[in-house]
Amino acid sequence: MTHADLQLAAYKRELRRSAVSVRDGIPPARREELSSLVCHHAWQWLEESGADSVMVYVPFRSELDTRPLIERCWKAGRRVVLPRVHASSGEMTLHAVESWSELAPGTYGIPEPAENLSAVEKGSEPPVVFVPGLAFDARGGRLGYGRGYYDRLRARLYGASAPGAERKPVWIGLAYGAQVLNEVPMEAHDAFMDMLITEKGILHCTAEGKGIDAR
């Protein structure tokens, strides 16, 4: 690694520590309130988009709570796909889940689809992916946890799309407003979000931050 690479890595580590502190500092009752608002905005967008299958993360520690969104999708008959992390390979597999009883503690202690659930077939991956993160910016930049699971998954799903396909999976960051920074440092392998949803509403981030509109 070059000196510049080392400096960037150190900066990201410090930014992650700061972002965790900010997120943990939101009182639990306020986190619940904000999560409910974000899930409401996300649900409204799903209704407008007509997507019948979504990938969502299960919240861990002080992450924005997606459970209201997951339960609403189940109730409406939308297919809910959750990731399972494989630390040995650095990859995530995707599994359709129909109830909380189909989850078990997985890598890093995060609830994941149980091992007996089959992975979704190639070509039937969800068209919408809701993504967690430590910090985001209005360009669609995302600061993850440093392990690259979502970056590799995005590269794989985009590569799986048919050549010349008009629609790629839509990547949407879910966050508290306090997690949105002026700018998140991004490297060549880091994936930009297409959209960002906070309690304030929806930010549409096009062409990797070039041209943003909000509603």
CSV table of C-alpha atoms in Angstrom, one decimal:
chain,number,residue,atom,x,y,z
A,1,MET,CA,0.0,0.0,0.0
A,2,THR,CA,1.1,3.5,-0.8
A,3,HIS,CA,1.4,6.2,1.8
A,4,ALA,CA,-1.8,7.8,0.5
A,5,ASP,CA,-3.6,4.4,0.8
A,6,LEU,CA,-2.5,4.1,4.4
A,7,GLN,CA,-3.6,7.6,5.2
A,8,LEU,CA,-7.0,6.9,3.6
A,9,ALA,CA,-7.4,3.7,5.6
A,10,ALA,CA,-6.6,5.4,8.8
A,11,TYR,CA,-9.0,8.2,8.0
A,12,LYS,CA,-11.8,5.7,7.3
A,13,ARG,CA,-11.1,3.9,10.6
A,14,GLU,CA,-11.4,7.1,12.5
A,15,LEU,CA,-14.6,8.1,10.6
A,16,ARG,CA,-16.1,4.7,11.4
A,17,ARG,CA,-15.4,5.2,15.1
A,18,SER,CA,-17.0,8.6,15.0
A,19,ALA,CA,-20.0,7.3,13.0
A,20,VAL,CA,-20.6,4.5,15.5
A,21,SER,CA,-20.5,7.0,18.4
A,22,VAL,CA,-23.0,9.3,16.7
A,23,ARG,CA,-25.4,6.4,15.9
A,24,ASP,CA,-25.1,4.9,19.4
A,25,GLY,CA,-25.7,8.4,20.8
A,26,ILE,CA,-29.3,8.5,19.5
A,27,PRO,CA,-31.6,7.5,22.4
A,28,PRO,CA,-33.3,4.2,21.8
A,29,ALA,CA,-36.8,5.7,21.7
A,30,ARG,CA,-35.7,8.3,19.2
A,31,ARG,CA,-34.1,5.5,17.0
A,32,GLU,CA,-37.4,3.7,17.1
A,33,GLU,CA,-39.3,6.8,16.0
A,34,LEU,CA,-36.8,7.6,13.2
A,35,SER,CA,-36.7,4.0,12.0
A,36,SER,CA,-40.5,4.0,11.7
A,37,LEU,CA,-40.4,7.2,9.6
A,38,VAL,CA,-37.7,5.8,7.3
A,39,CYS,CA,-39.5,2.5,6.9
A,40,HIS,CA,-42.7,4.4,6.0
A,41,HIS,CA,-40.8,6.4,3.3
A,42,ALA,CA,-39.3,3.1,2.0
A,43,TRP,CA,-42.7,1.4,1.9
A,44,GLN,CA,-44.3,4.3,0.0
A,45,TRP,CA,-41.5,4.1,-2.6
A,46,LEU,CA,-41.9,0.3,-2.9
A,47,GLU,CA,-45.6,0.8,-3.5
A,48,GLU,CA,-44.9,3.3,-6.3
A,49,SER,CA,-42.2,1.2,-7.8
A,50,GLY,CA,-44.3,-2.0,-7.9
A,51,ALA,CA,-41.3,-4.2,-6.9
A,52,ASP,CA,-42.6,-7.5,-5.6
A,53,SER,CA,-39.2,-8.7,-4.2
A,54,VAL,CA,-36.8,-6.9,-2.0
A,55,MET,CA,-33.5,-7.6,-0.2
A,56,VAL,CA,-33.3,-6.1,3.3
A,57,TYR,CA,-30.9,-6.3,6.2
A,58,VAL,CA,-31.8,-7.4,9.7
A,59,PRO,CA,-30.8,-4.6,12.2
A,60,PHE,CA,-27.9,-5.1,14.6
A,61,ARG,CA,-27.0,-3.0,17.6
A,62,SER,CA,-27.9,0.6,16.8
A,63,GLU,CA,-28.6,0.2,13.1
A,64,LEU,CA,-31.7,1.7,11.7
A,65,ASP,CA,-34.5,-0.8,12.5
A,66,THR,CA,-35.9,-2.4,9.3
A,67,ARG,CA,-38.2,-4.8,11.0
A,68,PRO,CA,-41.4,-2.7,10.4
A,69,LEU,CA,-40.6,-2.7,6.7
A,70,ILE,CA,-39.9,-6.4,6.6
A,71,GLU,CA,-43.1,-7.2,8.4
A,72,ARG,CA,-45.1,-4.9,6.1
A,73,CYS,CA,-43.6,-6.7,3.1
A,74,TRP,CA,-44.5,-10.1,4.5
A,75,LYS,CA,-48.1,-8.9,5.2
A,76,ALA,CA,-48.4,-7.6,1.6
A,77,GLY,CA,-47.1,-10.7,0.0
A,78,ARG,CA,-43.8,-9.3,-1.2
A,79,ARG,CA,-40.9,-11.7,-1.2
A,80,VAL,CA,-38.3,-10.7,1.4
A,81,VAL,CA,-34.7,-11.8,0.8
A,82,LEU,CA,-32.1,-11.6,3.5
A,83,PRO,CA,-28.3,-12.1,3.3
A,84,ARG,CA,-26.2,-14.7,5.0
A,85,VAL,CA,-22.5,-13.8,5.5
A,86,HIS,CA,-19.8,-16.3,4.7
A,87,ALA,CA,-16.6,-15.0,6.4
A,88,SER,CA,-14.4,-17.7,5.0
A,89,SER,CA,-15.1,-16.6,1.4
A,90,GLY,CA,-16.0,-12.9,2.0
A,91,GLU,CA,-19.3,-13.4,0.2
A,92,MET,CA,-23.0,-13.1,1.0
A,93,THR,CA,-25.6,-15.5,-0.2
A,94,LEU,CA,-29.3,-14.5,-0.5
A,95,HIS,CA,-32.2,-16.4,0.9
A,96,ALA,CA,-36.0,-15.8,0.8
A,97,VAL,CA,-37.4,-15.7,4.3
A,98,GLU,CA,-41.1,-15.8,5.3
A,99,SER,CA,-40.9,-15.4,9.1
A,100,TRP,CA,-38.6,-14.5,12.0
A,101,SER,CA,-38.5,-18.1,13.0
A,102,GLU,CA,-36.4,-18.8,9.9
A,103,LEU,CA,-33.5,-16.8,11.3
A,104,ALA,CA,-30.6,-17.8,13.5
A,105,PRO,CA,-27.6,-16.1,14.9
A,106,GLY,CA,-24.9,-15.9,12.2
A,107,THR,CA,-21.6,-14.4,11.5
A,108,TYR,CA,-20.8,-11.5,13.9
A,109,GLY,CA,-23.9,-12.4,15.9
A,110,ILE,CA,-26.2,-10.9,13.3
A,111,PRO,CA,-29.6,-12.7,12.7
A,112,GLU,CA,-29.4,-14.5,9.3
A,113,PRO,CA,-31.4,-17.0,7.3
A,114,ALA,CA,-31.0,-20.5,8.8
A,115,GLU,CA,-28.6,-22.9,7.1
A,116,ASN,CA,-31.4,-25.1,5.9
A,117,LEU,CA,-32.8,-22.4,3.6
A,118,SER,CA,-31.8,-22.6,0.0
A,119,ALA,CA,-30.2,-19.6,-1.8
A,120,VAL,CA,-32.4,-17.8,-4.3
A,121,GLU,CA,-31.8,-19.0,-7.9
A,122,LYS,CA,-29.5,-17.1,-10.1
A,123,GLY,CA,-31.5,-14.6,-12.2
A,124,SER,CA,-34.3,-14.3,-9.6
A,125,GLU,CA,-32.4,-11.9,-7.3
A,126,PRO,CA,-34.5,-9.0,-6.0
A,127,PRO,CA,-34.6,-5.8,-8.0
A,128,VAL,CA,-34.3,-3.6,-4.9
A,129,VAL,CA,-31.6,-3.9,-2.2
A,130,PHE,CA,-31.8,-1.9,1.0
A,131,VAL,CA,-28.4,-1.4,2.5
A,132,PRO,CA,-27.1,-0.6,6.0
A,133,GLY,CA,-24.1,1.6,6.6
A,134,LEU,CA,-22.2,3.7,9.2
A,135,ALA,CA,-22.4,7.0,7.1
A,136,PHE,CA,-23.6,8.2,3.8
A,137,ASP,CA,-23.5,11.4,1.7
A,138,ALA,CA,-25.9,13.0,-0.7
A,139,ARG,CA,-23.9,11.8,-3.7
A,140,GLY,CA,-24.8,8.2,-2.7
A,141,GLY,CA,-21.4,7.6,-1.1
A,142,ARG,CA,-21.5,5.0,1.7
A,143,LEU,CA,-19.1,4.2,4.5
A,144,GLY,CA,-19.5,0.5,5.4
A,145,TYR,CA,-17.9,-1.6,8.1
A,146,GLY,CA,-14.7,-2.2,6.1
A,147,ARG,CA,-15.3,-5.8,5.1
A,148,GLY,CA,-16.6,-5.2,1.6
A,149,TYR,CA,-19.5,-7.7,1.6
A,150,TYR,CA,-22.0,-5.3,0.0
A,151,ASP,CA,-19.5,-4.0,-2.5
A,152,ARG,CA,-18.8,-7.5,-3.7
A,153,LEU,CA,-22.5,-8.4,-3.7
A,154,ARG,CA,-23.3,-5.4,-5.9
A,155,ALA,CA,-20.5,-6.3,-8.3
A,156,ARG,CA,-21.9,-9.8,-8.6
A,157,LEU,CA,-25.5,-8.8,-9.0
A,158,TYR,CA,-24.7,-6.2,-11.6
A,159,GLY,CA,-22.6,-8.7,-13.4
A,160,ALA,CA,-25.5,-11.2,-13.3
A,161,SER,CA,-27.8,-8.8,-15.1
A,162,ALA,CA,-28.3,-9.5,-18.8
A,163,PRO,CA,-26.0,-7.5,-21.1
A,164,GLY,CA,-27.8,-4.4,-22.2
A,165,ALA,CA,-30.5,-4.8,-19.6
A,166,GLU,CA,-32.3,-1.5,-19.0
A,167,ARG,CA,-32.7,-2.1,-15.3
A,168,LYS,CA,-30.1,-3.0,-12.8
A,169,PRO,CA,-30.9,-3.7,-9.1
A,170,VAL,CA,-31.7,-0.4,-7.3
A,171,TRP,CA,-29.4,0.1,-4.3
A,172,ILE,CA,-30.9,2.1,-1.5
A,173,GLY,CA,-29.2,3.2,1.7
A,174,LEU,CA,-31.3,3.5,4.9
A,175,ALA,CA,-30.0,5.9,7.5
A,176,TYR,CA,-30.8,8.3,10.3
A,177,GLY,CA,-30.3,11.9,9.2
A,178,ALA,CA,-27.5,12.2,11.7
A,179,GLN,CA,-25.5,9.6,9.6
A,180,VAL,CA,-25.5,11.8,6.5
A,181,LEU,CA,-22.1,13.6,6.1
A,182,ASN,CA,-21.0,16.3,3.7
A,183,GLU,CA,-18.8,13.7,2.0
A,184,VAL,CA,-17.8,10.1,2.5
A,185,PRO,CA,-14.4,9.0,1.2
A,186,MET,CA,-14.9,6.6,-1.7
A,187,GLU,CA,-12.4,4.3,-3.4
A,188,ALA,CA,-12.7,2.7,-6.9
A,189,HIS,CA,-14.2,-0.5,-5.5
A,190,ASP,CA,-16.8,1.2,-3.3
A,191,ALA,CA,-20.4,1.1,-4.4
A,192,PHE,CA,-22.5,4.3,-4.7
A,193,MET,CA,-26.1,4.1,-3.7
A,194,ASP,CA,-28.8,4.9,-6.2
A,195,MET,CA,-31.0,6.4,-3.4
A,196,LEU,CA,-30.8,7.3,0.2
A,197,ILE,CA,-33.8,7.3,2.6
A,198,THR,CA,-33.8,9.1,5.9
A,199,GLU,CA,-36.5,10.3,8.2
A,200,LYS,CA,-36.6,13.5,6.0
A,201,GLY,CA,-37.5,11.6,2.9
A,202,ILE,CA,-35.8,10.3,-0.3
A,203,LEU,CA,-32.7,11.5,-2.0
A,204,HIS,CA,-32.2,10.2,-5.6
A,205,CYS,CA,-28.5,9.9,-6.3
A,206,THR,CA,-27.9,9.5,-10.1
A,207,ALA,CA,-24.7,8.9,-12.0
A,208,GLU,CA,-22.7,8.4,-8.8
A,209,GLY,CA,-23.6,11.7,-7.3
A,210,LYS,CA,-24.0,13.8,-10.4
A,211,GLY,CA,-27.4,15.2,-10.4
A,212,ILE,CA,-29.4,14.8,-7.2
A,213,ASP,CA,-33.1,15.5,-6.6
A,214,ALA,CA,-35.0,15.0,-3.4
A,215,ARG,CA,-38.6,14.7,-2.4
